[in-house]
C-alpha cells in the first residue's frame, strides 16, 4: 500500500505554516505503524507554487519551503531504515514559466532554437487568435500569448494546465536528454520510484491540428478518442526510454503513471511490460457507490491488465479529487475530477463515512496495489467552505470563480489538540490553508485511542492484509450474491462482502469474521463490508488485530 504525502499539508517542522520534509521525517514512525509499504511525495522542487509545486523551476533541487537536498537524503535514508520505500513526483509535461529553459526561450524570440523545447506558434487571424482549439485542464484555451521586449504581442505558447506551466515539446532531443539526467539524479540518490505526472499530455500530434472541441468544452479526457493533445501514441516512446533507465538500477525501482484516459484498455497500454509498472485506476475512483458500477469497473480493470501482466492500482482519493467521505455522502456519488464538480450538492457526512469505511475494506481486499491519500485514514471530509480569499488552486481563477478547485482536499492534517492548527504547525501559527474549527474529534491523537475510529480500521485492515497470504497472490472470484452486494473470494480462505444496498443482508458465506467496517448485529447492514476467513483464524494474525472484531463477536448470519 502506497501512502500519498501531500507535503505542504502533512506536517510543518519550522513553524511557517507549510508542511515540509522535516515534518514528514518526524512522522515516519506514524506511517510505519499505520502499515504503509511506500510513500509517494508530491513535488518538492523549487517552484513559484502557481500549481502547488507542479510548476517546477529546477528538477534537481528542493524548494526552501520544504527543506534542502540534505533533508531529502536524510528522509530517504530514514524511510529505508523503517522499511518504507519512497516514490517522488516527476513533472515532465511542463515546467514553470520561471524555469531557465522557458525564460531563455522567451528572451530568444521567435524562430530561435531555444524555443524548440516548448510549443511556441504564431496565432491565427493575423496573430490575434490562438493557434488551435486546444483547451486547458484548468479551463479556457491551452494557449497564452507572450509579448516581445517592446511589449508588443508576439507568439503564443501552449500550456495544458495553467499559463504558468508551459508544455515541453517531447519531440525535442534536448528535452529527452535532460530528463534522462534528471531521472538518474534521483535514482542515484536512492529513490525507489517515480510517479509520472500527466503522462498522456506528453506527446502531441505533429502539426498540432484542432481537436474539434465545442466552445466551452470541459477537459473530459475519459471520453476523448484520437485526441491530438492527449494520449497520443508517441507518449509510449518516452515511457519505454525511462523504463530502460530504471531497469539499469539495482533494487526494484518502479514507475507509476497518472493517466486519465478513455477506459481500462487505453490505460493498460501504459503498463505494457517495457513501460511503466503501475498506473492509477481513476475509473475506480470515479465509480458511483453502486454494486453494479463497481463490479463493472473491477472486472474491466482486471480484464484489461491481464494480457499485459501488470497489477491493478486502486485509488479512492488524491490531492486532485473531492475526498471520498464527502463524495459518498452526496446524492450523486460519482466523482468529478480536478475540482470541476461545481454543482455537487450537499453531503451527508455520516453516510459518507460509513460508505468510505466499507470502501476501504473493499479496496484493500482487491488484487493489486492500493494508494491511500493522506487524511483518508482519519476519515477526513472535503472542506467545502474554505473562505474565498483562502483559495489557491488555479482552477478557481481560471474558471472565473465557478469551480472552487482542489483546495478542499488539501487542508493540513489534524494531529492533536482541541483547536487549529491541531499540531500541524506551531501553536498560534496559521496553516497555509485554514483548518475547520471542529476537527478536534478527527485528530490522530484522538483516533489512536479509539478502537472504532477510522484510523484503527485502517491499521487493522493493513495489518491483516499483510498477514493473510490469500490477499497477496490469490485471484479474485465473484461469489453469488444479491445484486446490491459485492462478494468475492481470494483463494479458498478469504472472502470480502460489501453491502451497498438499502437493506441488511445475511452474509453469503460461512467462516469467521475478522474485520468489519461497522457494527454488524447478526447481519450485514447497508453500506457495510466484512472480511471473512474460512475455518479458524490464521495463526499468524498479528498481535493487536481484533479477531474477530469485538462488536461482531458471534456468528454473522453464517
Ligand atoms: C496532475 C497533478 C495535479 C496537477 C496537474 C498539472 O494532474 O496531480 O495536481 O495540477 O497534474 O501538473
Ligand atoms: Ca515548514
Coordinates of C-alpha atoms and ligand atoms in Angstrom, one line a residue:
X1 CA 0.0 0.0 0.0
X2 CA 1.4 3.4 -1.0
X3 CA 0.5 6.5 1.0
X4 CA 0.3 9.8 -0.8
X5 CA 2.0 12.5 1.1
X6 CA 0.8 16.0 0.0
X7 CA 3.9 17.6 1.6
X8 CA 2.5 21.1 2.1
X9 CA -0.2 19.7 4.3
X10 CA 1.3 16.8 6.1
X11 CA 3.3 18.3 9.0
X12 CA 5.2 21.5 9.5
X13 CA 8.6 21.4 11.3
X14 CA 9.6 25.0 11.4
X15 CA 6.5 27.0 12.2
X16 CA 5.9 28.7 8.9
X17 CA 2.5 27.1 8.4
X18 CA 3.7 24.9 5.4
X19 CA 4.3 21.2 5.7
X20 CA 7.9 20.2 4.9
X21 CA 10.4 17.4 4.8
X22 CA 11.3 17.8 8.5
X23 CA 7.7 17.4 9.4
X24 CA 7.5 14.2 7.3
X25 CA 10.7 12.8 8.8
X26 CA 9.3 13.3 12.3
X27 CA 6.2 11.4 11.4
X28 CA 7.7 8.5 9.6
X29 CA 7.0 6.2 12.6
X30 CA 3.3 7.1 12.3
X31 CA 3.3 5.9 8.7
X32 CA 5.2 2.7 9.6
X33 CA 2.7 2.0 12.4
X34 CA -0.2 2.6 10.0
X35 CA 1.1 -0.3 7.9
X36 CA 2.3 1.7 4.9
X37 CA 4.8 0.0 2.4
X38 CA 5.8 3.1 0.5
X39 CA 5.3 6.8 0.3
X40 CA 4.6 8.9 -2.8
X41 CA 5.6 12.5 -2.1
X42 CA 4.1 15.3 -4.2
X43 CA 6.6 17.7 -5.9
X44 CA 9.2 19.2 -3.6
X45 CA 11.2 21.0 -6.2
X46 CA 11.9 24.8 -6.3
X47 CA 8.7 26.3 -7.6
X48 CA 6.8 29.6 -7.6
X49 CA 3.8 27.4 -6.5
X50 CA 1.4 28.6 -9.2
X51 CA 0.0 25.0 -9.1
X52 CA 1.1 23.7 -5.7
X53 CA 4.6 22.7 -6.9
X54 CA 3.5 21.1 -10.2
X55 CA 5.2 24.1 -11.8
X56 CA 8.9 23.2 -11.4
X57 CA 11.7 25.7 -11.7
X58 CA 14.6 23.3 -11.1
X59 CA 14.2 19.5 -11.2
X60 CA 17.3 18.8 -9.3
X61 CA 16.8 20.7 -6.0
X62 CA 14.4 21.1 -3.2
X63 CA 12.3 24.2 -2.6
X64 CA 13.5 26.1 0.5
X65 CA 9.9 26.0 1.9
X66 CA 10.2 22.2 2.0
X67 CA 13.9 21.9 3.1
X68 CA 17.2 21.1 1.4
X69 CA 18.7 18.3 -0.6
X70 CA 20.4 17.1 2.6
X71 CA 17.0 16.8 4.2
X72 CA 15.8 14.8 1.2
X73 CA 18.8 12.5 1.6
X74 CA 18.1 12.1 5.3
X75 CA 14.4 11.3 4.6
X76 CA 15.3 8.6 2.0
X77 CA 17.7 7.0 4.5
X78 CA 15.3 7.2 7.4
X79 CA 12.4 5.8 5.4
X80 CA 14.6 2.9 4.2
X81 CA 15.6 2.2 7.8
X82 CA 11.9 1.9 8.7
X83 CA 11.3 -0.4 5.8
X84 CA 9.4 2.3 3.8
X85 CA 10.1 2.9 0.2
X86 CA 10.0 6.3 -1.4
X87 CA 8.4 7.4 -4.7
X88 CA 8.8 11.0 -5.8
X89 CA 6.8 13.0 -8.3
X90 CA 8.2 13.7 -11.7
X91 CA 6.5 16.6 -13.7
X92 CA 7.7 16.1 -17.2
X93 CA 4.9 17.6 -19.4
X94 CA 5.6 21.2 -18.3
X95 CA 8.0 23.4 -16.4
X96 CA 7.3 26.5 -14.5
X97 CA 7.3 29.7 -16.6
X98 CA 10.2 30.6 -14.4
X99 CA 12.3 27.7 -15.4
X100 CA 15.6 28.9 -17.1
X101 CA 14.6 27.0 -20.2
X102 CA 11.5 29.0 -20.6
X103 CA 12.9 32.4 -19.7
X104 CA 15.7 31.8 -22.2
X105 CA 13.1 30.7 -24.9
X106 CA 11.0 33.8 -24.3
X107 CA 14.1 36.1 -24.4
X108 CA 15.5 34.5 -27.6
X109 CA 12.5 35.5 -29.6
X110 CA 10.5 33.8 -32.5
X111 CA 12.4 31.3 -34.5
X112 CA 15.3 30.9 -32.0
X113 CA 16.4 27.3 -31.2
X114 CA 15.7 27.9 -27.5
X115 CA 12.0 27.9 -28.4
X116 CA 12.2 24.3 -29.7
X117 CA 11.9 22.9 -26.2
X118 CA 8.4 24.3 -25.9
X119 CA 5.4 24.9 -28.2
X120 CA 5.7 28.4 -29.5
X121 CA 3.5 29.1 -32.5
X122 CA 2.1 32.1 -34.4
X123 CA -1.5 32.9 -33.7
X124 CA -4.3 32.6 -36.3
X125 CA -6.2 35.6 -37.7
X126 CA -3.1 37.6 -38.1
X127 CA -1.8 36.5 -34.7
X128 CA -4.8 37.6 -32.6
X129 CA -6.3 34.1 -32.2
X130 CA -4.8 31.0 -30.5
X131 CA -3.0 28.6 -33.0
X132 CA -5.7 25.9 -32.4
X133 CA -8.7 25.0 -30.3
X134 CA -6.9 23.0 -27.6
X135 CA -8.2 23.5 -24.1
X136 CA -6.5 23.7 -20.7
X137 CA -7.3 21.2 -17.8
X138 CA -7.9 24.3 -15.7
X139 CA -10.4 25.9 -18.0
X140 CA -10.1 28.1 -21.1
X141 CA -7.7 27.9 -24.0
X142 CA -4.5 26.0 -23.7
X143 CA -2.6 28.9 -25.3
X144 CA -1.4 32.2 -23.9
X145 CA 0.2 34.9 -25.9
X146 CA 3.6 36.3 -25.0
X147 CA 4.9 39.8 -25.7
X148 CA 8.2 40.9 -27.0
X149 CA 10.8 43.1 -25.3
X150 CA 8.9 46.2 -26.6
X151 CA 5.7 45.0 -25.0
X152 CA 4.1 44.2 -28.4
X153 CA 2.1 40.9 -28.6
X154 CA 4.1 38.2 -30.1
X155 CA 3.9 34.3 -30.5
X156 CA 1.6 32.0 -28.4
X157 CA 2.8 29.2 -26.2
X158 CA 1.0 26.0 -25.2
X159 CA 0.0 25.1 -21.6
X160 CA -2.2 22.1 -21.0
X161 CA -2.5 23.3 -17.4
X162 CA -2.1 26.9 -16.1
X163 CA -0.4 29.6 -18.1
X164 CA 2.5 29.4 -15.6
X165 CA 3.1 25.8 -16.7
X166 CA 4.3 25.8 -20.4
X167 CA 4.3 22.4 -22.1
X168 CA 7.6 20.9 -23.1
X169 CA 7.9 19.5 -26.6
X170 CA 9.0 15.9 -26.0
X171 CA 10.0 15.5 -29.7
X172 CA 13.0 17.7 -28.8
X173 CA 16.1 15.7 -28.3
X174 CA 17.5 18.2 -25.7
X175 CA 14.4 17.7 -23.6
X176 CA 14.7 14.0 -23.7
X177 CA 18.4 14.0 -22.8
X178 CA 17.9 16.5 -19.9
X179 CA 15.2 14.3 -18.4
X180 CA 17.4 11.2 -18.6
X181 CA 19.8 13.0 -16.4
X182 CA 17.0 14.2 -14.0
X183 CA 15.9 10.6 -13.6
X184 CA 19.4 9.5 -12.9
X185 CA 19.9 12.3 -10.4
X186 CA 17.1 11.0 -8.2
X187 CA 17.6 7.3 -8.8
X188 CA 21.3 7.8 -7.8
X189 CA 20.1 9.4 -4.6
X190 CA 18.2 6.2 -3.7
X191 CA 14.6 6.9 -4.5
X192 CA 12.6 3.7 -5.1
X193 CA 10.3 5.1 -7.8
X194 CA 8.8 7.9 -9.7
X195 CA 5.2 9.0 -10.2
X196 CA 4.8 10.4 -13.7
X197 CA 2.5 13.4 -13.7
X198 CA 0.0 14.0 -16.5
X199 CA 1.7 11.3 -18.7
X200 CA -0.9 11.3 -21.5
X201 CA -0.1 15.0 -22.2
X202 CA 3.5 14.3 -23.1
X203 CA 3.0 13.8 -26.9
X204 CA 1.1 15.9 -29.4
X205 CA 0.0 15.0 -32.9
X206 CA 2.5 16.6 -35.3
X207 CA 1.2 19.8 -36.9
X208 CA -1.0 20.4 -33.8
X209 CA -4.4 20.0 -35.6
X210 CA -7.6 21.2 -34.0
X211 CA -9.2 18.7 -31.6
X212 CA -12.7 19.7 -32.5
X213 CA -13.6 20.8 -29.0
X214 CA -17.0 22.5 -28.7
X215 CA -16.9 26.1 -27.4
X216 CA -16.8 26.0 -23.6
X217 CA -15.9 22.2 -23.6
X218 CA -14.5 20.9 -20.3
X219 CA -11.3 18.8 -20.1
X220 CA -13.0 15.4 -20.0
X221 CA -10.2 13.2 -21.2
X222 CA -12.0 10.0 -20.2
X223 CA -14.3 10.5 -23.2
X224 CA -11.7 11.5 -25.8
X225 CA -10.8 9.3 -28.7
X226 CA -8.0 10.2 -31.1
X227 CA -7.4 13.5 -29.4
X228 CA -4.3 15.3 -30.8
X229 CA -3.1 16.6 -27.4
X230 CA -3.9 13.7 -25.0
X231 CA -3.0 10.0 -25.0
X232 CA -1.1 10.3 -28.3
X233 CA 0.9 7.2 -29.2
X234 CA 4.4 8.8 -29.0
X235 CA 3.9 9.1 -25.2
X236 CA 4.9 5.4 -25.0
X237 CA 8.3 6.0 -26.6
X238 CA 9.2 8.3 -23.7
X239 CA 7.9 5.7 -21.1
X240 CA 10.0 2.9 -22.7
X241 CA 13.0 5.1 -22.6
X242 CA 12.5 5.7 -18.9
X243 CA 11.8 2.1 -18.1
X244 CA 15.1 1.2 -19.6
X245 CA 16.9 3.7 -17.3
X246 CA 15.1 2.5 -14.2
X247 CA 16.0 -1.1 -15.1
X248 CA 19.7 -0.2 -15.1
X249 CA 19.4 0.3 -11.3
X250 CA 19.7 -2.3 -8.6
X251 CA 16.8 -3.0 -6.3
X252 CA 13.3 -2.6 -7.7
X253 CA 12.8 0.9 -9.0
X254 CA 9.2 1.4 -10.0
X255 CA 7.2 3.9 -12.1
X256 CA 3.5 4.8 -11.6
X257 CA 1.8 6.9 -14.2
X258 CA -1.0 9.3 -13.7
X259 CA -3.1 8.8 -16.8
X260 CA -6.7 9.8 -17.0
X261 CA -7.7 8.2 -20.4
X262 CA -10.6 6.6 -22.1
X263 CA -11.1 3.4 -20.2
X264 CA -9.1 0.4 -19.0
X265 CA -7.9 -0.8 -22.4
X266 CA -6.2 2.6 -23.2
X267 CA -4.9 2.6 -19.6
X268 CA -3.4 -0.8 -19.9
X269 CA -1.1 0.5 -22.7
X270 CA 0.8 2.5 -20.1
X271 CA 1.8 -0.7 -18.2
X272 CA 3.0 -2.9 -21.0
X273 CA 6.0 -5.0 -20.0
X274 CA 8.6 -2.5 -21.2
X275 CA 6.7 0.6 -20.0
X276 CA 5.5 1.6 -16.5
X277 CA 5.0 -0.8 -13.7
X278 CA 1.7 0.6 -12.5
X279 CA -0.8 3.3 -13.2
X280 CA -3.6 4.8 -11.1
X281 CA -7.0 3.5 -11.7
X282 CA -9.2 6.6 -11.9
X283 CA -12.2 4.7 -13.3
X284 CA -12.4 3.0 -9.9
X285 CA -12.2 6.4 -8.1
X286 CA -14.9 7.8 -10.4
X287 CA -17.4 5.0 -10.0
X288 CA -20.6 5.7 -8.1
X289 CA -21.2 3.9 -4.8
X290 CA -23.2 1.2 -6.6
X291 CA -22.5 -2.5 -6.7
X292 CA -23.1 -2.9 -10.4
X293 CA -20.8 0.0 -11.4
X294 CA -18.1 -1.0 -9.1
X295 CA -18.2 -4.6 -10.2
X296 CA -18.1 -3.5 -13.9
X297 CA -15.0 -1.3 -13.2
X298 CA -13.2 -4.0 -11.2
X299 CA -13.8 -6.6 -13.9
X300 CA -12.9 -4.3 -16.8
X301 CA -9.7 -3.3 -14.9
X302 CA -8.6 -6.9 -14.2
X303 CA -9.5 -8.0 -17.7
X304 CA -7.6 -5.2 -19.4
X305 CA -4.5 -5.6 -17.3
X306 CA -4.3 -9.4 -17.5
X307 CA -2.7 -9.6 -21.0
X308 CA 0.0 -7.0 -20.1
X309 CA 0.7 -8.7 -16.7
X310 CA 0.6 -5.5 -14.7
X311 CA -1.0 -5.3 -11.2
X312 CA -4.1 -3.1 -10.7
X313 CA -3.7 0.0 -8.6
X314 CA -6.9 1.0 -6.7
X315 CA -7.4 4.6 -5.6
X316 CA -10.3 6.3 -3.7
X317 CA -8.9 9.8 -3.2
X318 CA -6.0 12.1 -4.1
X319 CA -4.9 15.7 -3.8
X320 CA -6.9 16.3 -7.0
X321 CA -10.2 14.8 -6.1
X322 CA -13.1 15.5 -3.7
X323 CA -12.4 13.4 -0.6
X324 CA -14.5 10.3 -0.8
X325 CA -16.2 10.6 2.6
X326 CA -17.9 13.7 1.0
X327 CA -18.4 12.2 -2.4
X328 CA -20.1 9.1 -1.0
X329 CA -22.4 11.3 1.2
X330 CA -23.9 13.1 -1.8
X331 CA -26.9 12.1 -3.8
X332 CA -24.7 11.7 -6.8
X333 CA -21.7 9.6 -5.6
X334 CA -19.8 9.5 -8.9
X335 CA -16.9 11.9 -8.7
X336 CA -15.9 14.8 -10.9
X337 CA -12.2 15.4 -11.1
X338 CA -9.9 18.4 -10.7
X339 CA -12.5 20.3 -8.7
X340 CA -14.9 20.9 -11.5
X341 CA -17.8 19.4 -9.6
X342 CA -19.4 22.8 -9.4
X343 CA -23.0 21.8 -8.5
X344 CA -22.2 18.7 -6.5
X345 CA -24.9 19.3 -3.8
X346 CA -24.6 18.9 -0.1
X347 CA -23.2 15.8 1.6
X348 CA -24.5 13.6 4.5
X349 CA -21.1 13.0 6.1
X350 CA -22.2 10.3 8.5
X351 CA -23.5 8.3 5.5
X352 CA -20.3 9.2 3.5
X353 CA -18.1 8.0 6.3
X354 CA -20.0 4.7 6.7
X355 CA -19.6 4.1 3.0
X356 CA -15.9 5.2 3.0
X357 CA -15.2 2.7 5.7
X358 CA -16.8 -0.1 3.7
X359 CA -15.0 1.1 0.6
X360 CA -11.7 0.8 2.5
X361 CA -12.3 -2.9 3.2
X362 CA -13.4 -3.4 -0.4
X363 CA -10.4 -1.7 -1.8
X364 CA -7.8 -3.3 0.4
X365 CA -9.2 -6.8 -0.5
X366 CA -8.9 -6.3 -4.2
X367 CA -5.9 -7.9 -6.0
X368 CA -3.1 -5.5 -6.7
X369 CA -1.8 -2.3 -5.0
X370 CA -3.7 0.5 -3.4
X371 CA -2.9 4.2 -3.0
X372 CA -4.2 5.9 0.1
X373 CA -4.3 9.7 0.2
X374 CA -3.1 11.4 3.5
X375 CA -6.0 12.0 5.8
X376 CA -8.3 9.4 4.4
X377 CA -7.1 7.1 7.2
X378 CA -8.7 9.8 9.5
X379 CA -11.9 9.8 7.6
X380 CA -11.5 13.5 6.7
X381 CA -14.2 15.1 4.7
X382 CA -13.7 17.6 1.9
X383 CA -13.6 21.1 3.4
X384 CA -16.2 22.7 1.2
X385 CA -16.5 26.1 3.0
X386 CA -13.0 27.5 2.7
X387 CA -13.2 31.2 2.6
X388 CA -12.8 32.5 -1.0
X389 CA -9.8 34.6 -0.1
X390 CA -8.0 31.5 1.1
X391 CA -8.4 29.6 -2.2
X392 CA -5.1 28.9 -4.0
X393 CA -5.9 26.4 -6.7
X394 CA -5.6 27.9 -10.2
X395 CA -8.9 26.3 -11.1
X396 CA -10.7 29.0 -9.0
X397 CA -9.4 31.9 -11.1
X398 CA -9.3 30.1 -14.4
X399 CA -12.9 29.1 -14.1
X400 CA -14.0 32.7 -13.4
X401 CA -14.8 31.7 -9.8
X402 CA -17.2 29.0 -11.0
X403 CA -15.3 26.0 -9.7
X404 CA -13.6 26.2 -6.3
X405 CA -10.9 23.7 -7.3
X406 CA -9.0 21.2 -5.2
X407 CA -8.0 23.1 -2.0
X408 CA -10.8 21.4 0.0
X409 CA -8.9 18.1 -0.1
X410 CA -5.6 19.7 0.7
X411 CA -6.3 21.2 4.1
X412 CA -3.5 20.4 6.6
X413 CA -3.8 17.3 8.7
X414 CA -5.1 17.4 12.3
X415 CA -2.6 15.7 14.5
X416 CA -3.5 16.7 18.0
X417 CA -5.1 19.2 20.3
X418 CA -8.5 20.9 20.6
X419 CA -8.3 23.7 18.0
X420 CA -6.4 24.8 14.9
X421 CA -3.6 24.2 14.0
X422 CA -4.2 20.8 15.6
X423 CA -0.5 20.1 15.9
X424 CA 0.2 20.6 12.2
X425 CA 2.3 23.6 12.9
X426 CA 3.4 25.6 15.9
X427 CA 0.7 26.9 18.2
X428 CA -0.6 30.2 17.1
X429 CA 0.6 29.8 13.5
X430 CA -1.9 29.9 10.7
X431 CA -1.6 26.9 8.3
X432 CA -1.3 27.8 4.6
X433 CA -5.0 26.7 4.2
X434 CA -7.3 27.2 7.2
X435 CA -8.5 24.0 9.0
X436 CA -12.1 23.7 10.2
X437 CA -12.5 24.6 13.9
X438 CA -14.5 21.4 14.5
X439 CA -11.8 18.8 13.7
X440 CA -10.8 18.1 17.3
X441 CA -12.5 14.7 17.2
X442 CA -10.7 13.7 14.0
X443 CA -7.1 14.2 15.2
X444 CA -4.6 11.3 15.1
X445 CA -4.2 11.7 18.9
X446 CA -7.9 11.1 19.5
X447 CA -8.3 8.4 16.9
X448 CA -5.3 6.4 18.1
X449 CA -7.1 5.8 21.4
X450 CA -10.4 4.8 19.8
X451 CA -10.7 1.2 18.6
X452 CA -13.7 2.2 16.5
X453 CA -12.0 5.1 14.7
X454 CA -11.2 5.3 11.0
X455 CA -7.6 5.2 11.9
X456 CA -8.0 2.0 13.9
X457 CA -9.9 0.4 11.0
X458 CA -7.1 1.3 8.5
X459 CA -4.5 -0.1 10.9
X460 CA -6.3 -3.3 11.4
X461 CA -7.1 -3.8 7.7
X462 CA -3.5 -3.1 6.7
X463 CA -2.1 -5.5 9.3
X464 CA -4.5 -8.2 8.2
X465 CA -3.7 -7.5 4.6
X466 CA 0.0 -8.2 5.3
X467 CA -0.6 -11.4 7.3
X468 CA -3.3 -13.1 5.1
X469 CA -1.5 -14.9 2.3
X470 CA -4.6 -15.0 0.2
X471 CA -4.6 -11.3 -0.1
X472 CA -1.1 -11.3 -1.7
X473 CA -1.4 -13.6 -4.6
X474 CA -4.8 -15.3 -5.0
X475 CA -7.0 -14.2 -7.9
X476 CA -10.5 -12.7 -7.3
X477 CA -13.5 -14.9 -7.8
X478 CA -17.0 -13.4 -7.5
X479 CA -19.5 -15.3 -5.3
X480 CA -23.2 -15.5 -5.9
X481 CA -24.9 -12.7 -4.0
X482 CA -27.8 -10.3 -4.1
X483 CA -27.5 -7.6 -6.8
X484 CA -26.6 -4.9 -4.3
X485 CA -23.9 -6.9 -2.6
X486 CA -20.3 -7.3 -3.8
X487 CA -19.0 -10.6 -2.6
X488 CA -15.7 -12.1 -3.8
X489 CA -13.2 -14.7 -2.6
X490 CA -9.4 -14.5 -2.8
X491 CA -8.3 -18.1 -2.9
X492 CA -10.1 -20.6 -0.8
X493 CA -9.7 -19.0 2.6
X494 CA -10.7 -15.3 2.3
X495 CA -13.9 -13.5 1.4
X496 CA -14.8 -9.9 1.2
X497 CA -18.5 -8.9 1.3
X498 CA -19.8 -5.4 0.9
X499 CA -23.5 -4.5 1.2
X500 CA -24.2 -1.4 -1.0
X501 CA -27.9 -1.8 -0.8
X502 CA -30.5 -0.2 1.4
X503 CA -31.5 -3.4 3.4
X504 CA -29.5 -5.6 5.7
X505 CA -28.4 -8.9 4.2
X506 CA -27.2 -12.2 5.7
X507 CA -23.6 -12.9 5.0
X508 CA -23.5 -15.2 1.9
X509 CA -20.5 -17.2 3.2
X510 CA -19.6 -19.1 6.3
X511 CA -16.5 -18.5 8.2
X512 CA -15.0 -16.3 10.8
X513 CA -15.4 -12.6 10.5
X514 CA -12.1 -11.0 11.1
X515 CA -12.9 -7.4 10.4
X516 CA -15.9 -5.3 9.6
X517 CA -16.3 -1.6 8.6
X518 CA -19.1 -1.0 11.2
X519 CA -21.4 -2.7 13.7
X520 CA -22.8 -6.0 12.4
X521 CA -25.6 -7.2 14.7
X522 CA -26.1 -10.6 13.3
X523 CA -26.3 -9.5 9.7
X524 CA -24.5 -7.1 7.3
X525 CA -26.2 -3.7 7.5
X526 CA -26.3 -1.3 4.5
X527 CA -23.0 0.4 3.5
X528 CA -21.0 -2.1 5.5
X529 CA -18.3 -4.5 4.5
X530 CA -16.8 -7.6 6.2
X531 CA -13.7 -9.7 5.8
X532 CA -14.3 -13.4 6.4
X533 CA -11.7 -16.1 6.8
X534 CA -12.6 -19.8 6.3
X535 CA -12.3 -22.0 9.3
X536 CA -10.2 -20.9 12.2
X537 CA -8.5 -17.5 12.0
X538 CA -4.9 -17.8 10.7
X539 CA -2.3 -18.5 13.4
X540 CA -0.2 -15.6 12.1
X541 CA -2.8 -12.9 13.0
X542 CA -0.6 -10.1 14.2
X543 CA -0.9 -9.1 17.8
X544 CA -3.4 -6.4 18.3
X545 CA -5.7 -7.2 15.5
X546 CA -9.2 -7.8 16.8
X547 CA -10.1 -11.3 15.6
X548 CA -13.0 -11.2 15.3
X549 CA -13.8 -7.6 15.9
X550 CA -15.3 -7.4 19.3
X551 CA -18.6 -5.8 18.3
X552 CA -19.2 -8.5 15.7
X553 CA -18.5 -11.4 18.1
X554 CA -20.6 -14.4 17.3
X555 CA -21.6 -15.7 14.0
X556 CA -22.7 -13.3 11.4
X557 CA -25.6 -14.7 9.5
X558 CA -23.5 -17.7 8.9
Ligands
LIG1 C1 -1.6 16.3 -12.2 C2 -1.5 16.6 -10.7 C3 -2.2 17.9 -10.5 C4 -1.6 19.0 -11.3 C5 -1.5 18.6 -12.8 C6 -0.6 19.5 -13.5 O1 -2.9 16.1 -12.5 O2 -1.9 15.6 -9.9 O3 -2.2 18.2 -9.1 O4 -2.3 20.2 -11.1 O5 -1.1 17.3 -12.9 O6 0.8 19.2 -13.2
LIG2 CA1 7.5 24.5 7.1

